[in-house]
Short mmCIF file of C-alpha atoms in Angstrom, two decimals:
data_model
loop_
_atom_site.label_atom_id
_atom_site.label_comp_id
_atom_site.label_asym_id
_atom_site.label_seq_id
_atom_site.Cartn_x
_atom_site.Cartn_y
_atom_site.Cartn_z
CA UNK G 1 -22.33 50.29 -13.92
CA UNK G 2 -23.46 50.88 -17.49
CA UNK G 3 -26.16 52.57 -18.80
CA UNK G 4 -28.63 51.21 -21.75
CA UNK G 5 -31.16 53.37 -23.00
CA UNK G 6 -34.13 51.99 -24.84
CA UNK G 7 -36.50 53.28 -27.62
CA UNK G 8 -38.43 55.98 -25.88
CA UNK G 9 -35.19 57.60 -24.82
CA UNK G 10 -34.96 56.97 -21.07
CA UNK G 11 -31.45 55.77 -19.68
CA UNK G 12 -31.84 52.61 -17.80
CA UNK G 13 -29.41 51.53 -15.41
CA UNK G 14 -27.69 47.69 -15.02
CA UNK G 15 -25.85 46.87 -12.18
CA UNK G 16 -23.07 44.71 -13.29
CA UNK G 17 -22.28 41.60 -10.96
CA UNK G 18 -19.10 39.95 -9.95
CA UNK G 19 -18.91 35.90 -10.10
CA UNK G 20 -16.51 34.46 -7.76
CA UNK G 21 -15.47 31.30 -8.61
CA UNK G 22 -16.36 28.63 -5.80
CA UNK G 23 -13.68 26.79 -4.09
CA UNK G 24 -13.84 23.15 -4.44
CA UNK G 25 -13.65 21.46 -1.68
CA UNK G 26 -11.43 18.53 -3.16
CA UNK G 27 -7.55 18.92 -3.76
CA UNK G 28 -5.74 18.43 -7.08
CA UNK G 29 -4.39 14.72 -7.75
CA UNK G 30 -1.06 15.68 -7.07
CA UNK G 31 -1.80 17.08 -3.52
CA UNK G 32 -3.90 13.27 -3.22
CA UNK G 33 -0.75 11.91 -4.43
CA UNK G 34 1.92 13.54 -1.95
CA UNK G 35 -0.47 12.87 0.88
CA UNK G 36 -0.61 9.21 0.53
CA UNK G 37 2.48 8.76 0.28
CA UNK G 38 3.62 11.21 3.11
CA UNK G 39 0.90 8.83 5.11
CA UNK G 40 2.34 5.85 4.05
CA UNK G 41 5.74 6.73 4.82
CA UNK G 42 4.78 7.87 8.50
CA UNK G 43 2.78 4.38 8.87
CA UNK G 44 6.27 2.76 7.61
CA UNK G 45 7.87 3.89 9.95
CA UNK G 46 6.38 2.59 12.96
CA UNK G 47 5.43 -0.76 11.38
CA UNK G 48 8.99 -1.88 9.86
CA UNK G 49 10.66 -3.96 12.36
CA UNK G 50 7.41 -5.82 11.83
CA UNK G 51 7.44 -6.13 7.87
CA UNK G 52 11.48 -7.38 7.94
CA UNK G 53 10.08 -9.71 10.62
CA UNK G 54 7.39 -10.74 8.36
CA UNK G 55 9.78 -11.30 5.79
CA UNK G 56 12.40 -13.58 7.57
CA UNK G 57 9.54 -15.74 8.80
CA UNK G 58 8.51 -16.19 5.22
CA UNK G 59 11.96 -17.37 4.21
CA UNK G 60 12.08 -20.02 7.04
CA UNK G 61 12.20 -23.62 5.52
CA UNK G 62 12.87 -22.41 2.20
CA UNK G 63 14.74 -24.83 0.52
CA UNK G 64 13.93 -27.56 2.63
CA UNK G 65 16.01 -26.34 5.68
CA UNK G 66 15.40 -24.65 8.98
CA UNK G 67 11.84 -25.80 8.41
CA UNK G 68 11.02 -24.80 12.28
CA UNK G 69 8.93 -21.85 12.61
CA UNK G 70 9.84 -19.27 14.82
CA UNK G 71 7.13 -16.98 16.54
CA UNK G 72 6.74 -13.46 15.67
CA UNK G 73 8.35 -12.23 19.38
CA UNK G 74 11.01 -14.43 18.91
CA UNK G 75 12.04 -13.64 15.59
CA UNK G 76 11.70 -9.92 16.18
CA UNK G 77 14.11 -10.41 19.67
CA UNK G 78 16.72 -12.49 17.73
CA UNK G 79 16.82 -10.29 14.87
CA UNK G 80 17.65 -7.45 17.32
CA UNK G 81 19.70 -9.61 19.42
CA UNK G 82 21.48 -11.04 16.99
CA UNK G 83 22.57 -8.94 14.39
CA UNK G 84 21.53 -5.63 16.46
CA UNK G 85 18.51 -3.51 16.46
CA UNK G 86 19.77 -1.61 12.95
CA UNK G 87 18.56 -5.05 11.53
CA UNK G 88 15.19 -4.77 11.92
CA UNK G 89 15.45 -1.28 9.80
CA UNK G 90 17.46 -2.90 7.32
CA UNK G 91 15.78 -1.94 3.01
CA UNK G 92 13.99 1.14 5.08
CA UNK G 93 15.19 3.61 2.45
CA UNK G 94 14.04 1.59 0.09
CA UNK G 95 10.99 0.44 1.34
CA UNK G 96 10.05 4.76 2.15
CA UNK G 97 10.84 4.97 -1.82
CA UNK G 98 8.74 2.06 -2.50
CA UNK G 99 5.58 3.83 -0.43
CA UNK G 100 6.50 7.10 -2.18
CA UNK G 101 5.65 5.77 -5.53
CA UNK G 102 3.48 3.08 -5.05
CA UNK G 103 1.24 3.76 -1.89
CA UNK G 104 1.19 7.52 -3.35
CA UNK G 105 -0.53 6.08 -6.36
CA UNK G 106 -2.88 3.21 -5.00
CA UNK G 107 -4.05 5.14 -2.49
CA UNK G 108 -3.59 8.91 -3.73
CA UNK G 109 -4.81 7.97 -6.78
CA UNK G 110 -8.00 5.41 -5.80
CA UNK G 111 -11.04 8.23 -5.22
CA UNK G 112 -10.01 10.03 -8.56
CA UNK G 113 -10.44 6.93 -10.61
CA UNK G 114 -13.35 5.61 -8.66
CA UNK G 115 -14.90 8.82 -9.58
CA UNK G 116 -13.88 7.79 -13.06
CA UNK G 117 -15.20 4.67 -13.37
CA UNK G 118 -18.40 6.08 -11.42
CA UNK G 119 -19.09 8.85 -14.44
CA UNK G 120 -18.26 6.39 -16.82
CA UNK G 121 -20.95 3.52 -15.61
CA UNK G 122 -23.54 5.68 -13.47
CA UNK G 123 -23.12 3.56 -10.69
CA UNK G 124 -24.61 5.02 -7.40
CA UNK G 125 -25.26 2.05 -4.63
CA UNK G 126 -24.91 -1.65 -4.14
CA UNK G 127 -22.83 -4.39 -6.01
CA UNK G 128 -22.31 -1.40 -8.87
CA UNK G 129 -20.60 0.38 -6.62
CA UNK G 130 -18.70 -1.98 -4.92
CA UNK G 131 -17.79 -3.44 -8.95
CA UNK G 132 -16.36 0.57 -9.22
CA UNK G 133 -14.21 0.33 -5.97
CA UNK G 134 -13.08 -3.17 -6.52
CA UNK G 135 -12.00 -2.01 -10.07
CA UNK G 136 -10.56 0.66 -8.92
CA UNK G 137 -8.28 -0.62 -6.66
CA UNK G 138 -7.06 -3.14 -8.89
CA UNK G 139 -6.62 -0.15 -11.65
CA UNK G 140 -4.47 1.87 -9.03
CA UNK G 141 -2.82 -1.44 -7.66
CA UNK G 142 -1.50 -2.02 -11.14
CA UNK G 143 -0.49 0.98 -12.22
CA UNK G 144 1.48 0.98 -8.97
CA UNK G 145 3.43 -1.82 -8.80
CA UNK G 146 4.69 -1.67 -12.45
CA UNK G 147 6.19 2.05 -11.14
CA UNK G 148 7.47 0.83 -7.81
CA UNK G 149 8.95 -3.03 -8.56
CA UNK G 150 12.07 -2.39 -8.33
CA UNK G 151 12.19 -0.86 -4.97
CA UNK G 152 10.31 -3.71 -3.54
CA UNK G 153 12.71 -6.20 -4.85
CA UNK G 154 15.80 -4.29 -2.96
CA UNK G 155 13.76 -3.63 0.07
CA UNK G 156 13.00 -7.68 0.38
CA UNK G 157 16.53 -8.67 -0.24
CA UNK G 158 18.00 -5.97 2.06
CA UNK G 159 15.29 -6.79 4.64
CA UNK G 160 15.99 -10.68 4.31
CA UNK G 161 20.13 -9.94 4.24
CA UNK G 162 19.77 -8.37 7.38
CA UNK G 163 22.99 -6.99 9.06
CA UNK G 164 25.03 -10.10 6.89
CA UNK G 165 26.75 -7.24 4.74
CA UNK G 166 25.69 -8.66 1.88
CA UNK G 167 25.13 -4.64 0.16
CA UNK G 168 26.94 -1.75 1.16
CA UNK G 169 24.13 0.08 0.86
CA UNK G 170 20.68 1.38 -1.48
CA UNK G 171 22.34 2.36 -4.55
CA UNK G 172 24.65 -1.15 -4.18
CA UNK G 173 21.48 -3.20 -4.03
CA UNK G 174 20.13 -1.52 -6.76
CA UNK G 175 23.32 -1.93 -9.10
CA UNK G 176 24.30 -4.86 -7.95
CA UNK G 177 20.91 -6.79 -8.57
CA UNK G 178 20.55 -5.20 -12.11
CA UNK G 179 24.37 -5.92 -12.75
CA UNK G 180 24.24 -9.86 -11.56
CA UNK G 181 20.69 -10.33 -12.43
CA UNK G 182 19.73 -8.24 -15.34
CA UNK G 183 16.59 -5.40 -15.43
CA UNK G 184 13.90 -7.65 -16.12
CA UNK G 185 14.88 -10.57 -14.27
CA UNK G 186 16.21 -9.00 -11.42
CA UNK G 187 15.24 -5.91 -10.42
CA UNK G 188 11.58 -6.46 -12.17
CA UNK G 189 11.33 -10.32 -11.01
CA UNK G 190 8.45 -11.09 -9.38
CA UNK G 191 6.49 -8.54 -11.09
CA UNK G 192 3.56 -10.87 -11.62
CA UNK G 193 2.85 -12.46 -8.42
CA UNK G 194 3.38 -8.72 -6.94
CA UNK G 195 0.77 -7.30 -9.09
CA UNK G 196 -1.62 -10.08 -7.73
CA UNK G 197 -0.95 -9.67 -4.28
CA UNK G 198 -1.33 -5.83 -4.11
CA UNK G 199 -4.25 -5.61 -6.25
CA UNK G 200 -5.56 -8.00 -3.43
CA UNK G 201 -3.64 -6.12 -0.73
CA UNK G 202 -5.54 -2.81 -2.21
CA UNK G 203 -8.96 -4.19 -2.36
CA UNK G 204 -8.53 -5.64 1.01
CA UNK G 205 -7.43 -2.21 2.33
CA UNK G 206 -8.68 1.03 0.60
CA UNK G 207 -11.59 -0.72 -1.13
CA UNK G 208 -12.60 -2.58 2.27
CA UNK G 209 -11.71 0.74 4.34
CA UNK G 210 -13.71 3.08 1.82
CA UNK G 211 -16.57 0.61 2.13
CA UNK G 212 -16.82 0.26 5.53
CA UNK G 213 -16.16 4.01 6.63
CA UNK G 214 -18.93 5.19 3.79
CA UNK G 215 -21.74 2.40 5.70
CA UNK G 216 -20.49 3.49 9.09
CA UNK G 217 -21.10 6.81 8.30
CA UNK G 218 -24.32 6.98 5.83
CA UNK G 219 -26.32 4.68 8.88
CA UNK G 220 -24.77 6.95 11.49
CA UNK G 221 -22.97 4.40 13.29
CA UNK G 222 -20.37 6.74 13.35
CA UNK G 223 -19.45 10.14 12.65
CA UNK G 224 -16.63 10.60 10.24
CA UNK G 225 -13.58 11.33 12.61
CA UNK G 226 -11.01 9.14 14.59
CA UNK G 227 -12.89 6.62 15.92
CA UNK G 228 -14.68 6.03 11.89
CA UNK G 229 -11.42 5.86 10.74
CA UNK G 230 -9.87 3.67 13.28
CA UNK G 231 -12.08 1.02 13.28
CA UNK G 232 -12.24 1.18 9.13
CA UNK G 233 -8.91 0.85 9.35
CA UNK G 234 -9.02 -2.81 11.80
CA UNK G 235 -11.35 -4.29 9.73
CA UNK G 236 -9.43 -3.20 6.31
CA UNK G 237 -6.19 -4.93 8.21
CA UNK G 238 -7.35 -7.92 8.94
CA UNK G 239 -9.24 -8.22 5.49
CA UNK G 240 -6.09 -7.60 3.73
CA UNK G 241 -3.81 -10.27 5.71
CA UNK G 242 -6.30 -13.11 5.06
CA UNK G 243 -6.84 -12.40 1.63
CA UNK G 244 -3.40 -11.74 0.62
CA UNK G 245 -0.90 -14.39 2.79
CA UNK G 246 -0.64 -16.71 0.00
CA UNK G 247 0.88 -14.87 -2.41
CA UNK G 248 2.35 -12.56 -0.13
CA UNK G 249 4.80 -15.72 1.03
CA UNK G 250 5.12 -16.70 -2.97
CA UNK G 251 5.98 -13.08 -3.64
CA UNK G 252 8.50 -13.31 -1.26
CA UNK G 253 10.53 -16.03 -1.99
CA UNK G 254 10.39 -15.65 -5.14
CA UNK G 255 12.16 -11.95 -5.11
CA UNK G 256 14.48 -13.40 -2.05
CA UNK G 257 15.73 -16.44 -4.44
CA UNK G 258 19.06 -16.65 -6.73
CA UNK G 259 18.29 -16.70 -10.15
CA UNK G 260 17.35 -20.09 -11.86
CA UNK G 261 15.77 -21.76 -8.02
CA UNK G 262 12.43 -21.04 -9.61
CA UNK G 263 10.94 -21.39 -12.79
CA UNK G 264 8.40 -18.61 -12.21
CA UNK G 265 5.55 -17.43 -9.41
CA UNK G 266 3.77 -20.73 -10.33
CA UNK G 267 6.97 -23.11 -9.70
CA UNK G 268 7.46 -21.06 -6.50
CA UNK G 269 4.31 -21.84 -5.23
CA UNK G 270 4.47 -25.73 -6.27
CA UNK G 271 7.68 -26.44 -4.79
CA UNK G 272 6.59 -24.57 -1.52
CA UNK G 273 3.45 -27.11 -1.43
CA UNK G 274 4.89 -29.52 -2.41
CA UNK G 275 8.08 -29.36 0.18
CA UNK G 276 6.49 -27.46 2.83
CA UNK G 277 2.68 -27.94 2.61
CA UNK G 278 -0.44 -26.07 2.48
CA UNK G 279 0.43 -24.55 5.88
CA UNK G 280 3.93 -22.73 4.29
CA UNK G 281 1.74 -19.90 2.20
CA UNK G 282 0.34 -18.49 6.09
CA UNK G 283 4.32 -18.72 7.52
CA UNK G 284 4.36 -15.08 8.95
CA UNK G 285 0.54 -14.76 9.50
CA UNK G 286 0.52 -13.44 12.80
CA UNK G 287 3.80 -10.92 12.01
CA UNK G 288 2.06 -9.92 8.70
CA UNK G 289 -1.22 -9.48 10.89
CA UNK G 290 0.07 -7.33 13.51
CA UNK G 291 2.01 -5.24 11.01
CA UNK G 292 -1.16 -4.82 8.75
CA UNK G 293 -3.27 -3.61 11.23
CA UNK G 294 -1.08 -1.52 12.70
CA UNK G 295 0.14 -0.04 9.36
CA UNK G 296 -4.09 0.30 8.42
CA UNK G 297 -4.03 2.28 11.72
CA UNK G 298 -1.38 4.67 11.28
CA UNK G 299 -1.71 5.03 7.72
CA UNK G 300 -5.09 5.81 7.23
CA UNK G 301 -5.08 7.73 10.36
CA UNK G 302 -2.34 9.99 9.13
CA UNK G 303 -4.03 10.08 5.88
CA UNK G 304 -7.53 11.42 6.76
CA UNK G 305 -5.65 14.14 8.88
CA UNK G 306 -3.06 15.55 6.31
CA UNK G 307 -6.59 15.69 4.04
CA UNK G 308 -8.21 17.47 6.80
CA UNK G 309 -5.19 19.68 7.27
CA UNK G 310 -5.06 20.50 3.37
CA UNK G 311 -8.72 21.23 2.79
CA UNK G 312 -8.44 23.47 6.05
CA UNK G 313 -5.55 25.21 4.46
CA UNK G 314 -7.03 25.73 0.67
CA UNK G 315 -10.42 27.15 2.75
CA UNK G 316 -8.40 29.79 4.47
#
């Protein structure tokens, strides 16, 4: 308390008053970051017998051989049948490095630069806003492929080598795709077509989920908890899978192949039309299906609970 006294000599009295800063309700970038990728990992878990399934069925009739397709079931039984259930999990370490980095930044990173590009354009409703979420998920796609390529590329050819001993294990994948095959066109081939399918991949699943969970909520078809979030993360699945099979199966065989059997992504994709037909870019739809919805499910799941967990945690 302090006292001020005026002209005509009479002490007046001023109560001083504490601010306390208010907490915000949102974590820091890094905690959005961790999160993700802590979500993605626990989604990756469950889901990757179905990925490596994915993948082999997306190799089929490469090269003009074994052009039979296999169904999913089948694939997944003779896989564990075959060369024994450890199979299925083969590139896991990889592929929990790969979500790490690169769903920790698509997805951790997606509502900070939405809010970005929001500021930055004013956009409130509509087609603006779905121009700031598209563009943000191809921003965060990006940004996180060029940061996780590499681990993609070992998790594919581990995942496709299966239990054939063709690595002894991570680090030999690592070094001995950068020592055979060089940096760039080794352990970074493929980049392009990747970029384009997980920019896709993204807008098909956190653009479509953030889109449908914000209209499900704002016309109160649903209150935002489990059942928001589960069916957000269906729809986002399927979206994802049909928008993305194409160059999902070119990104694939193109990171699978020994050097020099393809120009680039766009001789990939020719010679797989051309030898294959149309039909060859959806090989593994119902695998890559299956695994996308149930990876939506358990990722976003997992996700909106470690954020409910964290804000519950910064409040106390």
């Amino acid at each position: 308390m302090a006292a001020v006294t005026k002209q005509s000599g009479v002490p007046v009295s001023i109560q001083r008053s504490t601010i306390t800063p208010k907490k915000s309700g949102k974590s820091g970038l890094g905690v959005q970051l961790g999160t993700a990728g802590v979500a993605a990992c626990v989604a990756d878990l469950f889901t990757f017998p179905l990925d490596t399934t994915k993948v082999r069925l997306q190799i089929q009739g490469e090269g003009g051989q074994n052009n039979k397709s296999s169904g999913v079931l089948r694939t997944l039984f003779n896989i564990g049948r075959y060369e024994g259930p450890k199979a299925l999990y083969s590139g896991i370490v990889p592929g929990l490095q790969r979500q790490m980095a690169f769903s920790a930044i698509r997805i951790g990173g997606y509502e900070t630069v939405r809010e970005l590009y929001q500021d930055l354009s004013g956009a409130k409703t509509g087609f603006q806003m779905l121009g700031i979420r598209i563009a943000a998920g191809i921003t965060t796609g990006t940004l996180a492929i060029l940061c996780a390529q590499p681990t993609d590329v070992v998790k594919v050819r581990m995942q496709a080598a299966g239990g054939k001993g063709q690595y002894k294990g991570v680090f030999d994948a690592y070094a001995s795709i950068a020592r055979e095959e060089g940096f760039k066109s080794g352990l970074y081939r493929g980049t392009g077509p990747n970029i384009a399918r997980n920019c896709i991949i993204n807008v098909g699943e956190t653009v479509v989920y953030d889109a449908v969970k914000d209209h499900l909520i704002t016309n109160n078809i649903l209150k935002d908890g489990i059942q928001c979030h589960l069916a957000s993360a269906v729809i986002a699945g399927i979206t994802a899978t049909c928008v993305a099979s194409p160059v999902d199966v070119v990104k694939t065989r193109y990171m699978n192949s020994p050097q020099g059997v393809y120009r680039g992504a766009a001789h990939c994709a020719i010679t797989t039309a051309r030898r294959e037909g149309m039909m060859a870019f959806y090989k593994g739809f119902n695998a890559s299906c299956v695994r996308l919805v149930s990876w939506n499910i358990a990722l976003w799941l997992s996700y909106e609970q470690l954020k409910l967990a964290v804000r519950q945690y910064q409040a106390s």
